[in-house]
Structure formats: C-alpha cells, structure tokens
Tab-separated table of C-alpha atoms in Angstrom:
chain	number	residue	atom	x	y	z
A	1	MET	CA	26.870	109.883	195.745
A	2	ASN	CA	25.971	112.345	194.759
A	3	GLU	CA	27.241	113.395	191.070
A	4	ARG	CA	30.679	116.508	191.778
A	5	ILE	CA	30.364	119.928	190.296
A	6	ASN	CA	31.750	120.511	186.302
A	7	LEU	CA	34.976	122.303	187.556
A	8	VAL	CA	34.717	123.709	184.679
A	9	LYS	CA	31.458	124.927	183.743
A	10	THR	CA	31.377	126.214	187.395
A	11	LEU	CA	34.433	127.832	187.110
A	12	GLY	CA	32.846	129.309	183.954
A	13	ILE	CA	36.182	128.256	181.559
A	14	THR	CA	34.524	126.896	178.706
A	15	TYR	CA	35.760	129.422	175.959
A	16	LYS	CA	39.140	131.918	177.711
A	17	GLU	CA	41.531	131.104	175.762
A	18	ASP	CA	44.071	131.527	177.471
A	19	ILE	CA	43.024	129.379	180.020
A	20	ILE	CA	41.950	126.095	177.733
A	21	SER	CA	45.734	126.808	175.896
A	22	ASN	CA	47.766	126.448	179.022
A	23	MET	CA	45.180	123.187	179.724
A	24	ILE	CA	46.103	121.837	176.636
A	25	VAL	CA	49.753	122.606	176.792
A	26	ALA	CA	49.585	120.831	179.855
A	27	LEU	CA	47.597	117.563	179.066
A	28	LEU	CA	50.670	117.782	176.553
A	29	GLU	CA	53.291	117.960	178.626
A	30	ASN	CA	51.986	115.139	181.317
A	31	SER	CA	50.109	112.721	179.536
A	32	ARG	CA	51.471	109.854	177.516
A	33	SER	CA	47.534	108.955	176.216
A	34	PHE	CA	47.001	112.371	175.451
A	35	ARG	CA	49.662	113.269	173.638
A	36	GLU	CA	50.188	110.120	171.890
A	37	ILE	CA	46.755	110.240	170.034
A	38	PHE	CA	47.057	114.107	169.786
A	39	MET	CA	50.107	113.639	167.404
A	40	SER	CA	48.667	110.613	165.288
A	41	GLN	CA	45.240	111.366	165.280
A	42	PHE	CA	46.760	115.989	164.421
A	43	VAL	CA	49.817	115.847	163.762
A	44	ASN	CA	50.246	113.602	161.419
A	45	ILE	CA	53.507	111.313	163.534
A	46	LYS	CA	53.458	107.917	163.141
A	47	GLN	CA	55.451	106.310	166.407
A	48	PRO	CA	54.474	109.395	168.438
A	49	SER	CA	56.043	107.355	170.963
A	50	ASP	CA	59.552	108.101	169.667
A	51	PHE	CA	59.659	111.839	170.555
A	52	SER	CA	59.935	114.092	172.981
A	53	ILE	CA	57.778	117.336	172.913
A	54	GLN	CA	58.404	120.364	174.506
A	55	THR	CA	55.008	122.939	174.683
A	56	TYR	CA	54.906	126.491	175.180
A	57	THR	CA	52.479	129.042	175.245
A	58	ARG	CA	52.414	133.218	174.091
A	59	ILE	CA	55.541	133.261	172.759
A	60	PRO	CA	56.226	136.736	171.994
A	61	THR	CA	57.563	137.711	168.321
A	62	SER	CA	57.652	140.897	166.156
A	63	VAL	CA	54.976	139.924	163.819
A	64	GLY	CA	52.121	138.014	166.859
A	65	ILE	CA	51.608	135.230	169.839
A	66	PRO	CA	51.181	132.817	168.461
A	67	ASP	CA	48.448	130.775	171.334
A	68	ILE	CA	50.870	127.098	171.526
A	69	VAL	CA	54.158	126.532	170.103
A	70	SER	CA	55.778	122.984	170.893
A	71	VAL	CA	58.913	121.542	169.110
A	72	ILE	CA	58.608	117.766	168.623
A	73	GLN	CA	62.076	115.846	168.301
A	74	ASN	CA	63.786	113.182	168.473
A	75	ASP	CA	67.866	112.263	167.105
A	76	LYS	CA	66.576	111.853	163.742
A	77	THR	CA	63.672	114.222	163.114
A	78	CYS	CA	62.120	117.753	164.555
A	79	TYR	CA	58.542	119.135	164.256
A	80	LEU	CA	57.635	122.469	165.048
A	81	LEU	CA	53.901	122.797	165.780
A	82	ILE	CA	52.363	125.982	165.985
A	83	ILE	CA	48.160	126.420	167.821
A	84	GLU	CA	45.905	128.526	167.203
A	85	ASN	CA	43.091	127.792	169.270
A	86	LYS	CA	40.686	129.692	168.544
A	87	LEU	CA	36.563	129.423	171.077
A	88	LYS	CA	34.905	131.909	170.869
A	89	ALA	CA	37.157	134.710	169.568
A	90	ASP	CA	37.047	135.100	165.669
A	91	GLU	CA	41.005	135.300	163.852
A	92	GLY	CA	42.860	138.855	164.175
A	93	TYR	CA	43.887	140.381	160.946
A	94	LYS	CA	45.593	138.073	158.825
A	95	GLN	CA	46.603	136.036	162.147
A	96	THR	CA	47.274	132.367	160.700
A	97	LEU	CA	49.417	134.134	157.908
A	98	ARG	CA	51.678	136.220	160.085
A	99	TYR	CA	52.127	133.078	161.943
A	100	SER	CA	53.088	130.937	159.230
A	101	SER	CA	55.633	133.510	157.893
A	102	LYS	CA	59.392	132.642	157.419
A	103	GLU	CA	60.053	135.913	159.651
A	104	CYS	CA	57.661	134.476	162.654
A	105	ILE	CA	58.934	130.899	162.161
A	106	THR	CA	62.533	132.197	161.780
A	107	GLU	CA	62.342	134.649	165.043
A	108	LEU	CA	60.451	130.474	166.687
A	109	LYS	CA	63.660	128.124	165.903
A	110	ASN	CA	66.310	130.544	167.104
A	111	LYS	CA	63.992	130.909	170.776
A	112	LEU	CA	63.992	127.844	171.075
A	113	SER	CA	67.369	127.443	169.768
A	114	ILE	CA	66.524	124.469	167.310
A	115	SER	CA	67.834	126.784	164.680
A	116	ASP	CA	70.512	124.445	163.784
A	117	ARG	CA	68.668	121.781	163.106
A	118	LYS	CA	66.170	120.427	159.742
A	119	VAL	CA	62.865	121.758	160.975
A	120	GLU	CA	59.380	120.834	159.376
A	121	GLU	CA	56.953	123.300	160.329
A	122	LYS	CA	52.884	121.848	161.464
A	123	TYR	CA	49.804	124.409	161.821
A	124	LEU	CA	46.701	123.097	163.972
A	125	PHE	CA	43.301	125.466	163.891
A	126	LEU	CA	41.900	124.190	166.559
A	127	THR	CA	38.403	125.970	166.985
A	128	LEU	CA	35.116	125.333	168.665
A	129	VAL	CA	32.937	125.789	164.775
A	130	PRO	CA	34.209	123.469	162.321
A	131	GLU	CA	32.942	126.410	159.626
A	132	SER	CA	35.655	128.903	161.228
A	133	THR	CA	38.482	128.249	157.580
A	134	PRO	CA	41.806	129.875	159.015
A	135	ILE	CA	43.717	132.853	156.151
A	136	SER	CA	46.089	131.007	155.253
A	137	SER	CA	46.094	127.021	154.281
A	138	SER	CA	49.563	126.330	155.650
A	139	PHE	CA	46.696	125.252	158.812
A	140	ILE	CA	45.002	122.600	159.417
A	141	ASN	CA	41.387	123.149	160.822
A	142	VAL	CA	40.538	121.040	164.082
A	143	SER	CA	37.027	121.046	165.681
A	144	TYR	CA	37.001	120.417	169.013
A	145	GLU	CA	34.456	118.187	168.800
A	146	ASP	CA	37.140	116.048	167.231
A	147	LEU	CA	39.393	117.030	169.856
A	148	ILE	CA	36.595	114.939	172.655
A	149	LYS	CA	35.903	112.814	170.447
A	150	LYS	CA	38.923	111.144	169.385
A	151	ILE	CA	40.323	111.958	173.020
A	152	PRO	CA	38.927	110.150	175.367
A	153	PRO	CA	39.225	110.963	179.209
A	154	ILE	CA	41.912	108.408	180.059
A	155	ILE	CA	44.652	110.955	181.425
A	156	GLU	CA	47.224	109.544	183.634
A	157	ASP	CA	46.915	113.344	186.696
A	158	VAL	CA	43.995	112.361	188.064
A	159	GLY	CA	43.291	116.883	188.791
A	160	LEU	CA	44.225	117.065	184.886
A	161	LYS	CA	41.791	113.851	184.465
A	162	MET	CA	38.851	115.573	185.734
A	163	LEU	CA	39.706	119.494	183.977
A	164	TYR	CA	39.654	117.283	180.602
A	165	GLU	CA	37.177	114.915	181.330
A	166	ASP	CA	34.686	118.054	182.904
A	167	LEU	CA	35.578	120.332	179.354
A	168	SER	CA	34.566	117.402	177.264
A	169	ASN	CA	31.250	117.115	178.741
A	170	VAL	CA	31.088	120.263	178.095
A	171	LEU	CA	31.775	120.293	174.905
A	172	PHE	CA	30.068	117.114	174.077
A	173	GLU	CA	26.623	119.644	175.535
A	174	PHE	CA	27.764	122.315	173.054
A	175	TYR	CA	27.982	120.337	169.786
A	176	ARG	CA	24.311	117.805	170.833
A	177	ASP	CA	21.339	118.207	169.091
A	178	LEU	CA	22.910	120.845	165.858
A	179	ASN	CA	20.976	118.423	163.762
A	180	ILE	CA	18.520	120.023	161.299
A	181	ASP	CA	15.568	116.810	161.005
A	182	ASP	CA	13.072	117.994	158.341
A	183	ASN	CA	10.330	118.103	160.914
A	184	ASP	CA	12.128	120.587	162.780
A	185	LEU	CA	10.420	124.123	163.260
A	186	ILE	CA	12.727	126.860	161.958
A	187	LEU	CA	12.144	129.439	163.642
A	188	GLU	CA	13.016	126.646	167.000
A	189	LYS	CA	16.566	126.113	165.580
A	190	PHE	CA	17.306	129.776	164.632
A	191	ALA	CA	15.738	130.943	168.233
A	192	GLU	CA	17.696	134.257	169.191
A	193	LYS	CA	18.736	132.410	172.397
A	194	THR	CA	20.560	130.198	170.784
A	195	GLU	CA	24.601	131.214	170.989
A	196	PRO	CA	26.072	132.183	167.413
A	197	GLU	CA	28.427	129.723	167.043
A	198	ARG	CA	25.703	126.732	167.406
A	199	LEU	CA	23.439	128.790	165.132
A	200	LYS	CA	26.244	129.179	162.375
A	201	ILE	CA	26.720	125.414	162.686
A	202	ARG	CA	23.085	124.920	162.689
A	203	PHE	CA	23.265	126.807	159.718
A	204	ARG	CA	26.212	125.362	158.173
A	205	LYS	CA	24.313	121.625	158.420
A	206	LEU	CA	20.715	122.786	157.328
A	207	MET	CA	22.554	123.780	153.709
A	208	ASP	CA	24.563	120.115	153.982
A	209	SER	CA	21.076	118.877	154.145
A	210	ILE	CA	20.427	120.137	150.816
A	211	SER	CA	21.422	117.482	148.166
A	212	GLU	CA	21.055	119.457	144.396
A	213	PHE	CA	20.605	123.189	143.946
A	214	PRO	CA	18.461	124.049	140.533
A	215	ASN	CA	19.713	124.779	137.977
A	216	GLY	CA	23.470	123.720	137.862
A	217	LEU	CA	23.738	126.211	140.998
A	218	THR	CA	26.500	125.951	143.342
A	219	ARG	CA	27.495	127.518	146.965
A	220	SER	CA	29.421	128.822	148.836
A	221	PRO	CA	31.580	127.903	152.348
A	222	ILE	CA	29.216	128.864	155.108
A	223	GLY	CA	30.141	132.586	155.711
A	224	GLU	CA	28.960	135.977	158.791
A	225	VAL	CA	28.748	140.038	158.182
A	226	VAL	CA	28.950	141.322	161.830
A	227	GLY	CA	27.737	144.977	162.299
A	228	THR	CA	25.670	146.958	165.194
A	229	GLY	CA	26.275	143.920	167.336
A	230	ARG	CA	24.281	141.417	165.254
A	231	VAL	CA	25.892	138.171	163.906
A	232	ASN	CA	23.969	137.592	160.183
A	233	TYR	CA	25.123	134.100	158.229
A	234	ILE	CA	25.415	134.115	154.736
A	235	VAL	CA	25.861	131.513	151.932
A	236	GLN	CA	26.101	132.491	148.393
A	237	PHE	CA	25.090	130.365	144.953
A	238	SER	CA	25.851	130.926	141.735
A	239	LYS	CA	27.318	129.751	138.764
A	240	ASP	CA	30.259	129.820	135.798
A	241	THR	CA	28.151	132.339	133.883
A	242	TRP	CA	27.195	134.182	136.385
A	243	ARG	CA	31.081	135.652	136.637
A	244	GLY	CA	32.982	137.183	134.161
A	245	GLN	CA	37.350	138.146	134.837
A	246	ILE	CA	38.735	139.093	137.976
A	247	ALA	CA	40.004	142.209	137.764
A	248	GLN	CA	43.458	142.953	137.288
A	249	LYS	CA	45.723	145.596	139.183
A	250	THR	CA	47.586	149.224	136.542
A	251	ALA	CA	51.313	149.631	136.846
A	252	GLU	CA	49.767	152.309	139.826
A	253	GLY	CA	48.110	148.966	141.549
A	254	LYS	CA	44.539	150.142	140.900
A	255	TYR	CA	41.371	147.811	140.052
A	256	LEU	CA	40.852	147.832	136.437
A	257	LEU	CA	36.964	147.419	136.117
A	258	ASN	CA	35.160	147.100	132.504
A	259	GLU	CA	32.057	145.506	131.071
A	260	ASP	CA	33.570	141.975	132.486
A	261	THR	CA	34.342	142.329	136.013
A	262	PHE	CA	31.719	141.742	137.107
A	263	ASP	CA	30.081	138.116	140.281
A	264	ILE	CA	26.205	137.756	139.826
A	265	HIS	CA	25.116	135.691	143.257
A	266	VAL	CA	22.059	134.880	145.243
A	267	GLU	CA	22.766	135.651	149.221
A	268	CYS	CA	20.907	133.341	151.873
A	269	THR	CA	21.168	135.973	154.101
A	270	PHE	CA	20.018	134.153	158.084
A	271	ASP	CA	20.025	137.637	160.461
A	272	ALA	CA	19.653	136.422	163.747
A	273	PHE	CA	18.537	138.420	165.567
A	274	ASN	CA	14.904	139.409	163.344
A	275	GLN	CA	15.073	134.734	162.438
A	276	SER	CA	14.529	136.073	159.223
A	277	PHE	CA	15.737	134.351	155.741
A	278	THR	CA	16.358	136.970	153.312
A	279	LEU	CA	17.802	135.909	149.254
A	280	PRO	CA	19.066	139.219	147.776
A	281	LEU	CA	20.249	139.391	144.126
A	282	HIS	CA	23.849	141.082	143.467
A	283	TYR	CA	25.906	142.164	140.913
A	284	GLU	CA	29.124	143.421	141.870
A	285	THR	CA	32.710	144.165	140.509
A	286	ARG	CA	34.407	141.018	140.129
A	287	PRO	CA	36.451	141.583	142.896
A	288	TYR	CA	34.021	142.516	145.591
A	289	LEU	CA	34.823	146.734	145.380
A	290	THR	CA	32.915	149.308	148.232
A	291	LYS	CA	32.017	152.539	147.008
A	292	LYS	CA	35.520	154.020	148.199
A	293	LYS	CA	37.453	151.916	146.317
A	294	ILE	CA	36.104	152.083	143.339
A	295	ALA	CA	36.091	155.668	143.916
A	296	ASN	CA	39.395	155.444	144.990
A	297	ASN	CA	41.298	152.494	144.177
A	298	ALA	CA	39.640	151.760	140.396
A	299	VAL	CA	39.339	152.950	136.677
A	300	GLY	CA	36.679	152.039	134.358
A	301	TYR	CA	33.978	151.603	135.957
A	302	GLU	CA	31.785	153.130	133.451
A	303	GLN	CA	32.455	150.375	131.317
A	304	TYR	CA	31.511	147.731	134.638
A	305	LEU	CA	28.423	150.268	135.084
A	306	HIS	CA	27.413	150.000	131.605
A	307	ARG	CA	26.785	146.087	131.643
A	308	ARG	CA	25.359	146.247	134.656
A	309	GLU	CA	22.516	148.835	133.680
A	310	ILE	CA	21.406	146.854	130.313
A	311	VAL	CA	21.521	143.430	132.588
A	312	LYS	CA	19.194	145.309	135.802
A	313	ARG	CA	17.252	146.673	132.697
A	314	ILE	CA	16.594	142.632	131.868
A	315	ILE	CA	16.026	141.684	134.722
A	316	HIS	CA	14.134	143.922	136.313
A	317	GLY	CA	11.947	143.620	133.249
A	318	LYS	CA	11.521	139.847	133.996
A	319	ILE	CA	10.391	140.406	137.467
A	320	MET	CA	7.051	142.884	136.464
A	321	ALA	CA	6.512	140.148	134.580
A	322	LEU	CA	6.347	138.043	136.050
A	323	ASP	CA	3.464	140.095	138.487
A	324	ASP	CA	4.968	137.621	141.599
A	325	LYS	CA	4.793	138.874	144.906
A	326	SER	CA	7.667	137.301	146.360
A	327	ILE	CA	10.157	138.360	144.515
A	328	THR	CA	10.539	142.634	143.835
A	329	CYS	CA	13.103	144.842	142.251
A	330	PHE	CA	15.780	146.729	144.031
A	331	ASN	CA	18.265	149.237	142.630
A	332	GLY	CA	21.033	149.321	144.910
A	333	SER	CA	25.080	149.656	144.280
A	334	ASN	CA	24.640	145.723	144.781
A	335	GLN	CA	21.473	144.165	145.328
A	336	ILE	CA	19.022	144.417	141.938
A	337	ALA	CA	16.385	142.313	143.470
A	338	ASN	CA	15.470	140.412	147.191
A	339	MET	CA	12.880	137.751	147.261
A	340	LYS	CA	11.236	136.407	150.371
A	341	ILE	CA	11.000	133.013	152.452
A	342	ILE	CA	8.040	133.103	154.631
A	343	LEU	CA	8.336	132.291	158.112
A	344	THR	CA	6.155	131.702	160.741
A	345	ASP	CA	5.887	129.803	164.218
A	346	LYS	CA	4.980	126.631	162.203
A	347	THR	CA	6.837	126.712	159.523
A	348	THR	CA	9.691	123.441	159.186
A	349	VAL	CA	12.454	122.765	158.418
A	350	LYS	CA	11.579	120.565	155.200
A	351	GLU	CA	8.940	123.480	154.393
A	352	PHE	CA	12.028	126.450	154.142
A	353	LYS	CA	13.835	124.235	152.149
A	354	GLU	CA	11.113	123.985	149.198
A	355	GLN	CA	10.516	127.850	149.658
A	356	LEU	CA	13.896	128.238	149.100
A	357	LEU	CA	15.012	125.918	146.304
A	358	MET	CA	11.667	127.869	144.777
A	359	ASN	CA	13.336	130.968	145.012
A	360	LEU	CA	16.419	130.207	143.488
A	361	ARG	CA	14.835	128.713	141.382
A	362	LYS	CA	13.292	131.329	140.295
A	363	ILE	CA	15.721	134.235	139.965
A	364	SER	CA	18.056	131.673	138.361
A	365	HIS	CA	15.679	130.881	135.232
A	366	ILE	CA	15.596	135.396	135.430
A	367	VAL	CA	19.184	134.785	135.629
A	368	ASP	CA	20.199	133.568	132.606
A	369	GLU	CA	18.063	134.745	130.713
A	370	ALA	CA	19.175	137.708	130.765
A	371	MET	CA	22.898	136.422	130.733
A	372	THR	CA	21.959	134.818	127.477
A	373	GLU	CA	19.288	138.115	126.095
A	374	ILE	CA	23.048	140.294	126.860
A	375	LYS	CA	24.657	137.916	124.740
A	376	GLY	CA	22.801	138.604	121.484
A	377	LYS	CA	23.152	142.204	121.954
C-alpha cells in the first residue's frame, strides 16, 4: 500500500499561522490526550484532567488581536492563557507587551465572562525558531520542536489525528539535519537556498558549539538585521570593561551623553545572501542611538566623541603596528575596525571556528590594551 499524501504539505499550510492556530484550537478542544499533555508540559497545570477548557482564536481587543486565547478553569481555579503563534513571521510592534498589558487582560476577562473570578494569567510564545525571543518577559518561549516531541500524534478524532500527524512530520523534516559538525563544510551548511529559519538555528548551533571565547569575552543571543530583502544574523562579543554607563535622560527626555556612555563590541555577522562572515569592531553610544537620535534627542555628544576619537586613535595605531592584512582600520560613525574571515568551498566548520577565535583573540588584546592606556590619561 502506498504511503498516503501529507495533507499539510499538499495544501501548503505549514506556515499559515491562522490555519495552524485553528488546528491547535481544535486539538485543545477535541483531543483529551493533546490537551492534557499540553496543559501539564507547557502551561504547568497539575492534574489537567480536573479542568475544563474553552479556546478561541483572534478575539479582538483595543490593543490588538491575540492568536489564541483559552479559559482553563474548575470550581476553585481559573487561568487565562494567551498564545502568540509565530511560524514564519516575527513579532509585531510590541505585540507581546500589548497582549500582556492590563488593558488587554481586562477586556479579555470581560468578553469571556470571567471578570468576577480570581484569574491567573499565563502566556506562551509558540515559535518555529527557538532563537526567537518575545519582547515581553511574561511570555514563555515554546518551540514547535518541543511541541511535536512532547505530544505524540495519539489523537482520538481521525481527522485531527491525520492533520496533527502530517504537521508533525513536516516539522520533523524542517528540524532534521540542523546540527553542526566540525567536519561539515561551512558554506554548504549556510547555503543561500536554505530557509532563513534554518539558517538562524544553524547559526545559533554554530555559536553554541564554541564552549569558551578568548580573553574573557562573552557573547550575546543571536539577533538578526533585515534590510533590502536580505537577512543578516549577528552575535556580539564584549566584556564589562568595554562598556561604560547607560546614558540617563534629562528632564526634557533627551539622552545625556558623556565620555563614559560608550559600548565597544565585536559583531560576528553572517550575510545569508553573500554567504560571508564579517567581524566589525564597533564603538557606539550606550544605549545605541542613530545619527538622527543623536542630533535630535541627545546632549553631550561632543564629550562622548572626544573620548571615542582618543580610543579609536590608539586602536588604529596598534592595528597598523601589527601589519596584519586580516584586520583593517575603519572610520565609520559606529565601526572603527574590521576583520576578515576567509572562506572557501573547502573551509570546514572547525577551520571557521579557529579563524573566529584567532581574530577575536587579536582584537580583544588590542582593545584591552587601549582601555588600559586610556585609564592612565
């Protein structure tokens, strides 16, 4: 007998958030096995069989429309669960902050007729990409990988079973072969044709595979920059001695910059379109302010710039003394140096990591020496 057609793949609905949200609602409402595992594993509700559930999609509020809203309750306890479902799309403007706001919660309680009960709110950020972090700290990040691993397709209704089984199979296929091995060819693992979501996961796994960075450097979470149709993935390397104070605001709401409101860091940037890794060294305001914000919403920039020029001059002098073609001086408004990671079709993951650590070691020595010199002046 031939293997049956995968309905989710055939209909092209794998990444259709509204449709997948409808499927999750149907599973929560109509499958006891799915519902009880989901409630215990992801909502942290003990004895889920003691609770009833009513689940809805897209209830409008004055601050936005959450993807999924559930009321989970019994005679003693009532939970309001809000799920933001993210497959291909990123979080909208302050979406999770708006959905966890008092205003949103009050409106949902009134619409769902639970305003007279003592309600505990719970929030889930259900995402295809584990590296996607919700803006609101109230939301707990749950990946689809966790979902399909922890909830098997043992669904009572035959139609729902087929749909969930097919979704699980498509997602297992997505997550397969995302690991990074030292012997892999780096450019094959980060080929342009690869889905952006896979690239981001692989980039995170690549950085996670490095257990320690030189000279006390620490790294940030994986971020991304989107522009002109391209997606770049970045991670920053820095240390406490490379960062000054966070700029305070004046009574008029302007940032108060001075010599100590700086942030020095190295960015490892992967350009998916050009299949290249770069390592620019940045000296920026803390927090980062664009040129426009500095011009219109900051004071004291001259003091900040005076210190920046001194540090830049010291760093440039040390770079030129090295006579190393892999590291060059730069005079941008943010970037003050740049390093090359040379890649070929035969460069392995191990060789890439060796180049990355070598470059970080070189530049961190230079910055450390510059910071020591500036303290003595």
